mmCIF file of C-alpha atoms and ligand atoms in Angstrom:
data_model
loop_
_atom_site.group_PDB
_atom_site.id
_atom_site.type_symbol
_atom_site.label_atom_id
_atom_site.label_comp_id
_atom_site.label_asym_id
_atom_site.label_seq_id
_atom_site.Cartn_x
_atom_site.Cartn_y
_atom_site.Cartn_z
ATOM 1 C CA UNK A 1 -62.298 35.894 -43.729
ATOM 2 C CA UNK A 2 -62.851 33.790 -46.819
ATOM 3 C CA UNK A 3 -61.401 34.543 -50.217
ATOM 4 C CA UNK A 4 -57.000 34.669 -49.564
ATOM 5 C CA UNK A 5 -56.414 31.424 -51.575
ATOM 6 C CA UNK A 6 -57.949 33.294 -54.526
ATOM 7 C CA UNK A 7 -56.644 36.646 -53.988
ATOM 8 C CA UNK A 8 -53.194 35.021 -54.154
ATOM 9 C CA UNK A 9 -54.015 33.141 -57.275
ATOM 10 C CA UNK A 10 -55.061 35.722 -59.235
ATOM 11 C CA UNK A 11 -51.612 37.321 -58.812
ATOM 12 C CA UNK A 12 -50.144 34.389 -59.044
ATOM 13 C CA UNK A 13 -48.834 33.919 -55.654
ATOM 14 C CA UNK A 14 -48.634 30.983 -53.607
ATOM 15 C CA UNK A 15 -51.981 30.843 -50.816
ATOM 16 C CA UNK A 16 -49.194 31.658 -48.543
ATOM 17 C CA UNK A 17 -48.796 34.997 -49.432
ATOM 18 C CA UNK A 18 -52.663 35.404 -49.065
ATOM 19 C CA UNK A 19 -52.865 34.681 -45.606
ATOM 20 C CA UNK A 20 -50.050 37.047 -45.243
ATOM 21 C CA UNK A 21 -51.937 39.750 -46.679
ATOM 22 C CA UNK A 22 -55.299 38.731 -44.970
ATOM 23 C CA UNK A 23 -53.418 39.101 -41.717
ATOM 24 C CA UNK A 24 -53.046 43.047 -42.744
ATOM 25 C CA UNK A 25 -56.483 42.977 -43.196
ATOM 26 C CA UNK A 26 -57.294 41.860 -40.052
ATOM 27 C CA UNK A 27 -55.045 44.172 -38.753
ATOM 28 C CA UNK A 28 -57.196 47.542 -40.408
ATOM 29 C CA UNK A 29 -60.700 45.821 -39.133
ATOM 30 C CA UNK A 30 -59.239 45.215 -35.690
ATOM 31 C CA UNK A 31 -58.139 49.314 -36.028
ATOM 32 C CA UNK A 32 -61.065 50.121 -37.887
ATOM 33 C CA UNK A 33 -63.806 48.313 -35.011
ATOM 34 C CA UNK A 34 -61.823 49.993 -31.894
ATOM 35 C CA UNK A 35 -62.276 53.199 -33.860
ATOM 36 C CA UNK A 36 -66.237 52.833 -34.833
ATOM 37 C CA UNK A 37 -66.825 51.585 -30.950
ATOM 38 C CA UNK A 38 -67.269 48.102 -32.014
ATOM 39 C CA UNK A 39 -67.899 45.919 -28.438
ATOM 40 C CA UNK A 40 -66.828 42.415 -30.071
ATOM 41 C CA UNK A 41 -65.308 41.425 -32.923
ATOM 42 C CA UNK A 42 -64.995 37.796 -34.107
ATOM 43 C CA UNK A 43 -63.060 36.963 -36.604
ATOM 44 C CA UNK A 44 -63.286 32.735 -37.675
ATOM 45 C CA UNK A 45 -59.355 32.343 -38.295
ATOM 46 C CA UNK A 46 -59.018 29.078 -38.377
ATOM 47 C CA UNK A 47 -62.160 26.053 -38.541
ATOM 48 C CA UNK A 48 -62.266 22.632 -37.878
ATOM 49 C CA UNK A 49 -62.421 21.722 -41.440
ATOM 50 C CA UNK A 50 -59.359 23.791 -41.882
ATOM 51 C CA UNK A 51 -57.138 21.003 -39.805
ATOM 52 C CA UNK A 52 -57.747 18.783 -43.135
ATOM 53 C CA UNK A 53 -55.409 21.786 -45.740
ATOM 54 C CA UNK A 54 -52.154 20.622 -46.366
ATOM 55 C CA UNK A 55 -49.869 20.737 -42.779
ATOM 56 C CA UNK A 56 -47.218 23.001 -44.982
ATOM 57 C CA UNK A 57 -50.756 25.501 -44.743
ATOM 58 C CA UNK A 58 -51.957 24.735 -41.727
ATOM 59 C CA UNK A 59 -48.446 25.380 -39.801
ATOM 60 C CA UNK A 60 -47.936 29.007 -41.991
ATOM 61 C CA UNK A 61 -51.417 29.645 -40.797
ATOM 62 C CA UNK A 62 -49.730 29.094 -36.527
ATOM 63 C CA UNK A 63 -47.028 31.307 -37.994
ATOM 64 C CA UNK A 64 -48.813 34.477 -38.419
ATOM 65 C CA UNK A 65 -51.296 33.676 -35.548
ATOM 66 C CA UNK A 66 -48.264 34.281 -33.578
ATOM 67 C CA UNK A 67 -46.335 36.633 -35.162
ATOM 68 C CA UNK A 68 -49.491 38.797 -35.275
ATOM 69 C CA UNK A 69 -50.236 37.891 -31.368
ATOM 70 C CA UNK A 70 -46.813 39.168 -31.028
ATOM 71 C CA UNK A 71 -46.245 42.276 -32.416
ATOM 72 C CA UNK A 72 -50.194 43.370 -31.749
ATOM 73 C CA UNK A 73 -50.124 42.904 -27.942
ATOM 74 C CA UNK A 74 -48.483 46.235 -27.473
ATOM 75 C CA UNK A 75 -51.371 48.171 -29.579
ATOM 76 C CA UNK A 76 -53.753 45.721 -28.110
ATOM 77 C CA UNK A 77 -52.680 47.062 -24.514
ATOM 78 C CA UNK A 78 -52.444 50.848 -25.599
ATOM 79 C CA UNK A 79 -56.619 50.314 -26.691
ATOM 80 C CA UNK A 80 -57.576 48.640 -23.974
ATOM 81 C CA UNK A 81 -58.516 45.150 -26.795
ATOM 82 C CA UNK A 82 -59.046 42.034 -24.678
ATOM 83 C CA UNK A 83 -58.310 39.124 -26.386
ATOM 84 C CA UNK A 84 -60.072 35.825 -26.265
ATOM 85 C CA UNK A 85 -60.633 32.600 -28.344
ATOM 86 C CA UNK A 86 -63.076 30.071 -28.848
ATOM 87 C CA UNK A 87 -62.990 26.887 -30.448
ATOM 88 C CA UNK A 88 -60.586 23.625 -28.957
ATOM 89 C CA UNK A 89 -57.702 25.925 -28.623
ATOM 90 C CA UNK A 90 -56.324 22.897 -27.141
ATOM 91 C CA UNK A 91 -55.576 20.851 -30.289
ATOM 92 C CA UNK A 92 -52.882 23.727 -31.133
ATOM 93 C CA UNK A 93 -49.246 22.967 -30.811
ATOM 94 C CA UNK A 94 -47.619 23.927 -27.653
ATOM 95 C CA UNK A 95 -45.333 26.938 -28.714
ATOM 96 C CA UNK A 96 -48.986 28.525 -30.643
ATOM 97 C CA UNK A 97 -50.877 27.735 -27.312
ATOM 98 C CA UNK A 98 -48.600 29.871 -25.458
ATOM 99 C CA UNK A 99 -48.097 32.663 -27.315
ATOM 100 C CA UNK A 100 -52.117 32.836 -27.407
ATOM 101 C CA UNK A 101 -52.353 32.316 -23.712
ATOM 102 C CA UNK A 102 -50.289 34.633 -22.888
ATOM 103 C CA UNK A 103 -51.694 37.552 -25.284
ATOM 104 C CA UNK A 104 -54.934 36.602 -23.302
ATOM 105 C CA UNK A 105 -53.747 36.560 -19.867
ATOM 106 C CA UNK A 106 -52.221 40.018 -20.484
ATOM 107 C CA UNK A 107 -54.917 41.393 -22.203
ATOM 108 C CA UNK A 108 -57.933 39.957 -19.679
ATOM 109 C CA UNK A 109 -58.340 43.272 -17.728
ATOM 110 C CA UNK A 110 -58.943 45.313 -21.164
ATOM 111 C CA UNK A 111 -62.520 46.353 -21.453
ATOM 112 C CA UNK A 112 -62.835 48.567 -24.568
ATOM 113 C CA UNK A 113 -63.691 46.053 -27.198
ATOM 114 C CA UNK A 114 -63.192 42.034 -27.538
ATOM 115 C CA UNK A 115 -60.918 40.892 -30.161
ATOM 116 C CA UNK A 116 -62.507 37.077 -30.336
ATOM 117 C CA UNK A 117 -60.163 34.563 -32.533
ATOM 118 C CA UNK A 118 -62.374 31.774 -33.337
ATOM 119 C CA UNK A 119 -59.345 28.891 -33.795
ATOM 120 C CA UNK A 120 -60.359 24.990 -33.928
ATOM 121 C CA UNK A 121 -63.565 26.638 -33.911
ATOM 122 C CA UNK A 122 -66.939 24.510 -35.275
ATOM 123 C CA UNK A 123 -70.621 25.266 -34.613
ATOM 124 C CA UNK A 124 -71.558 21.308 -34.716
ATOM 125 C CA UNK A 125 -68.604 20.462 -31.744
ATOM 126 C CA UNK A 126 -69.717 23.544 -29.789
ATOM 127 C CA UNK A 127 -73.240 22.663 -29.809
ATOM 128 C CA UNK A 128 -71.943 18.842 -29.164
ATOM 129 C CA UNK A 129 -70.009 19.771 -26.579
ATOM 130 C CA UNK A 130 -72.634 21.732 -24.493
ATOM 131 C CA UNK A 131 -75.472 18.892 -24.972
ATOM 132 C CA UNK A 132 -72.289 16.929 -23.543
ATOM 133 C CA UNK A 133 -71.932 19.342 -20.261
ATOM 134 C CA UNK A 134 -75.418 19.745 -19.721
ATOM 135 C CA UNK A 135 -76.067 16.206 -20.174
ATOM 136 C CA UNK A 136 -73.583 15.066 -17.279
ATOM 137 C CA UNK A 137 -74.790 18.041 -15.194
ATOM 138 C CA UNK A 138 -77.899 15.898 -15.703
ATOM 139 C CA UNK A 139 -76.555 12.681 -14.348
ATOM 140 C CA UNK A 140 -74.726 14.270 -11.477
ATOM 141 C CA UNK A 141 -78.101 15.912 -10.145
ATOM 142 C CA UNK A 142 -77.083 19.427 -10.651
ATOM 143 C CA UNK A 143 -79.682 20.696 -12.788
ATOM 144 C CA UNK A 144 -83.148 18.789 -14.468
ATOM 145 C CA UNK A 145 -84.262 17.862 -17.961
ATOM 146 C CA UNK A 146 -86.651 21.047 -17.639
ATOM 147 C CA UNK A 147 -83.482 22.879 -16.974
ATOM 148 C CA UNK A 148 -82.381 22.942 -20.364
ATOM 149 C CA UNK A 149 -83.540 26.061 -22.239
ATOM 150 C CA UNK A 150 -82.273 27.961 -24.951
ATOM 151 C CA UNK A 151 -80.599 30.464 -22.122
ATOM 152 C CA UNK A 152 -79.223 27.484 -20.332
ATOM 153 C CA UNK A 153 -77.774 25.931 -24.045
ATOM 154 C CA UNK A 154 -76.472 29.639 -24.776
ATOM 155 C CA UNK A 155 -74.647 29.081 -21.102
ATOM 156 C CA UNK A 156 -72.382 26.134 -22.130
ATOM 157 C CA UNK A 157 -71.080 27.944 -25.604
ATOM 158 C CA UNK A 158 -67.807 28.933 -26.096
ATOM 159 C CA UNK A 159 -69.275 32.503 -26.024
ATOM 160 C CA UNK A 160 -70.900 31.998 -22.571
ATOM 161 C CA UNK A 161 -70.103 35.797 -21.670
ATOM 162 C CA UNK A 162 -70.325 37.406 -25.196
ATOM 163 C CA UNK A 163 -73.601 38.798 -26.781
ATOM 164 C CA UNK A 164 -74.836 37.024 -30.057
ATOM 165 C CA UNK A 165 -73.066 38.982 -32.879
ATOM 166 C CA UNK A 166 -75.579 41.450 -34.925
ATOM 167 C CA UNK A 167 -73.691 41.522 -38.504
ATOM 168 C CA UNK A 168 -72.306 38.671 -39.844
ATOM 169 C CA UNK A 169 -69.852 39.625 -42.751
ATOM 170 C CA UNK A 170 -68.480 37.312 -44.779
ATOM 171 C CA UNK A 171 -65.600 37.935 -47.576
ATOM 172 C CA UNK A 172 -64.888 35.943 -50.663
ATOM 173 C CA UNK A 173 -68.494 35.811 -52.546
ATOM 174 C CA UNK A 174 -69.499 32.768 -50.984
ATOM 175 C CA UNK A 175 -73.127 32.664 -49.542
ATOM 176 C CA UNK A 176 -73.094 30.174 -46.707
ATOM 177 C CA UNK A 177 -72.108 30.009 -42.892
ATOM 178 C CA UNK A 178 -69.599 27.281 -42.783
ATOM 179 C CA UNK A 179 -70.046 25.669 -39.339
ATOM 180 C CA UNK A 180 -69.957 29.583 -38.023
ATOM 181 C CA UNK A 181 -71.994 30.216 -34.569
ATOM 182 C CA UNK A 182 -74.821 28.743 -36.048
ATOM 183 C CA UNK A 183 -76.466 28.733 -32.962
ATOM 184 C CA UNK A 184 -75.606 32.675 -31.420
ATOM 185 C CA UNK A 185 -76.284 33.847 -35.409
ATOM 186 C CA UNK A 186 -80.086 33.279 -35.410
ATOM 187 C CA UNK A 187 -80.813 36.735 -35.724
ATOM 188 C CA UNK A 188 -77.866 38.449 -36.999
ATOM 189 C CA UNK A 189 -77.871 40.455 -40.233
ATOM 190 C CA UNK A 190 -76.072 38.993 -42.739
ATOM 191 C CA UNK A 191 -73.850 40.865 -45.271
ATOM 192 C CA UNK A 192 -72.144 38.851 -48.185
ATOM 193 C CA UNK A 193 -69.414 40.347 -50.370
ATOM 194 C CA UNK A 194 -67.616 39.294 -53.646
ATOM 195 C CA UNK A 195 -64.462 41.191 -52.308
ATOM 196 C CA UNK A 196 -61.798 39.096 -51.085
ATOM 197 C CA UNK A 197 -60.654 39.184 -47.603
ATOM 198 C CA UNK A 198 -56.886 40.547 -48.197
ATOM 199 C CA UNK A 199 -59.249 43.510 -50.031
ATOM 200 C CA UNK A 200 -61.326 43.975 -47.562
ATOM 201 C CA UNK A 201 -60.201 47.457 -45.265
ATOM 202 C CA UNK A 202 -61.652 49.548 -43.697
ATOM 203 C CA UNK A 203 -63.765 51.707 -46.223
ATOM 204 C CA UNK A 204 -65.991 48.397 -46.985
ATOM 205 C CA UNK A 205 -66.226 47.482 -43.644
ATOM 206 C CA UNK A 206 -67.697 50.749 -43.015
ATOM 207 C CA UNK A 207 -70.298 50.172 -45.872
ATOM 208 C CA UNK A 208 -70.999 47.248 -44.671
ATOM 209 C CA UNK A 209 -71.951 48.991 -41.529
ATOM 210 C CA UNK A 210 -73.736 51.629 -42.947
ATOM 211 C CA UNK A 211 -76.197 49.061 -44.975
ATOM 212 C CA UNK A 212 -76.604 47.183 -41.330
ATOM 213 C CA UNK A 213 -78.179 50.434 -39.591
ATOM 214 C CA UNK A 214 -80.426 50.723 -42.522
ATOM 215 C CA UNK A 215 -81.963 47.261 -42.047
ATOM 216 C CA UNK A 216 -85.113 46.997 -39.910
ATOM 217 C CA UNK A 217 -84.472 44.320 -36.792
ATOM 218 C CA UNK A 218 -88.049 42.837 -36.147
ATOM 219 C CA UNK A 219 -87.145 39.530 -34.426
ATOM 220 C CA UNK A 220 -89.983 38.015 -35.458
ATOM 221 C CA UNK A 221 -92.630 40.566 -34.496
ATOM 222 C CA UNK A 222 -93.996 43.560 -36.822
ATOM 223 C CA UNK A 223 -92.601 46.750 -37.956
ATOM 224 C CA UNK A 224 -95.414 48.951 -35.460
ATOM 225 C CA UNK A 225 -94.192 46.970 -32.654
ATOM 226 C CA UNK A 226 -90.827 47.906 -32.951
ATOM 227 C CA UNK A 227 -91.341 51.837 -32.417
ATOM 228 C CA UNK A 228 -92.406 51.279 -28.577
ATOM 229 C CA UNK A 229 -90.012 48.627 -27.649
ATOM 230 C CA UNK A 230 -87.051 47.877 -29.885
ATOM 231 C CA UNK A 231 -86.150 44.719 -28.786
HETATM 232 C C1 FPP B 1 -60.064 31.456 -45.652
HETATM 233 O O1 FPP B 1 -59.598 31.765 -46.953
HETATM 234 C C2 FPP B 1 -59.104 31.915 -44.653
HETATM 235 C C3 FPP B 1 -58.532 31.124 -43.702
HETATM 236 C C4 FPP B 1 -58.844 29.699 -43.570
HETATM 237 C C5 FPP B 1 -57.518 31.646 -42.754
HETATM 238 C C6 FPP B 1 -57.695 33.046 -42.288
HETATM 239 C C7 FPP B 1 -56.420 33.518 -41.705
HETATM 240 C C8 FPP B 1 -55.916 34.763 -41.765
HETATM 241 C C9 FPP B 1 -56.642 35.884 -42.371
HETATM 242 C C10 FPP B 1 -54.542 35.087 -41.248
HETATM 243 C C11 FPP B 1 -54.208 34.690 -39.851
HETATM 244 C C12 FPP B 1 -55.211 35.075 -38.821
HETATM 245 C C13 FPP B 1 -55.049 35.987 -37.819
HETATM 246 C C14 FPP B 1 -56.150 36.208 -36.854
HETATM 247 C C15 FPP B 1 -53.836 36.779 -37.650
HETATM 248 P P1 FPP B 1 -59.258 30.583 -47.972
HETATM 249 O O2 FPP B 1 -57.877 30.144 -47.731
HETATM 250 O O3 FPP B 1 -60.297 29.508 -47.826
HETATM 251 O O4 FPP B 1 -59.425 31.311 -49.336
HETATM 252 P P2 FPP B 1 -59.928 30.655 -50.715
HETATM 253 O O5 FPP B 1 -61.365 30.257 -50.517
HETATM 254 O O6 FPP B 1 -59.790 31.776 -51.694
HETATM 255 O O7 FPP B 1 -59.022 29.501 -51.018
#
């Protein structure tokens, strides 16, 4: 969701007011993804680079986290949206932690579409962290070197019960992936865009969509191949 700073600049606004706006964006996608029967959507809200902005930033930023947790959990509810977060959700203040706790708590049962919030969230530290838990799952005897394959590695992620995303979107005309699931993105489609996130509603999103089903999947094995099995 890259590109509020900017979009507040060029009205000469403080970054602030960008995030504000950004949070009606996410708003419209989080409408817009129940609507187009979108299973997950992941939204990177908050990094672990982002815990080095200014605090004045970084505590607006806990601000509308809640106040959108808040006045979405209703809605949330009403479409069956279960919410859940990945990232050290722990190194949030006490008064964000609960507010977010309790929107997931509530919203657990929910099984129309996941509304992920990654929050503290970092590729490197996930991947760090499993190699960490399979490593002392090692020592204790409950599972063997050999034990550790890519399905075992996917297993210890933050996203242990989610499927690796298939359209990566990112906002703000940057090209890059910023510490961003780098491991559960290996085969995603990727779709960059110059627009900036407070801009980006509902309309693009659905472009963005519509260029994703035109884009042949091979993962890694010829076109022909694809016609018998697809996957
Ligand atoms: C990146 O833009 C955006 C963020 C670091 C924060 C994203 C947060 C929100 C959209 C609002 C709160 C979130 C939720 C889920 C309610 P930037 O600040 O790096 O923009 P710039 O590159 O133009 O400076």
């Amino acid at each position: 969701m890259d590109g509020n700073g900017r979009w507040a600049k060029k009205r000469s606004l403080n970054r602030i007011r960008g995030h504000r706006a950004g949070t009606e964006s996410v708003r419209d996608i989080v409408r817009a993804s129940r609507e187009f029967g979108i299973q997950v959507l992941t939204l990177y809200a908050f990094s672990t680079e982002n815990w080095k902005r200014p605090a004045r930033e970084v505590s607006a930023l806990f601000e509308l986290l809640k106040d959108f947790l808040r006045s979405e959990l209703e809605e949330m509810m009403e479409n069956g949206i279960h919410l859940n977060a990945i990232g050290d959700i722990e190194r949030f203040p006490g008064d964000v932690l609960e507010v977010l706790r309790h929107a997931m708590d509530a919203t657990k049962a929910n099984q129309r579409m996941t509304l992920n919030l990654a929050l503290s969230y970092g590729a490197r530290d996930e991947l760090a962290r499993a190699a960490r838990l399979l490593a002392q799952k090692c020592v204790n005897g409950k599972m063997c070197v050999e034990d550790i394959t890519p399905e075992a590695i996917s297993a210890h992620l933050y996203t242990v019960n989610l499927p690796d995303p298939d359209l990566l979107i990112r906002t703000g005309g940057e090209a890059r992936l910023s510490n961003f699931l780098l491991w559960q993105l290996s085969y995603a489609e990727i779709f960059f865009t110059s627009v900036m996130w407070p801009d980006f509603r509902k309309e693009i999103f659905l472009q963005a969509i519509l260029d994703f089903q035109q884009r042949e999947r091979r993962f890694g094995r010829i076109g022909a191949q694809l016609i018998e099995s697809p996957r």
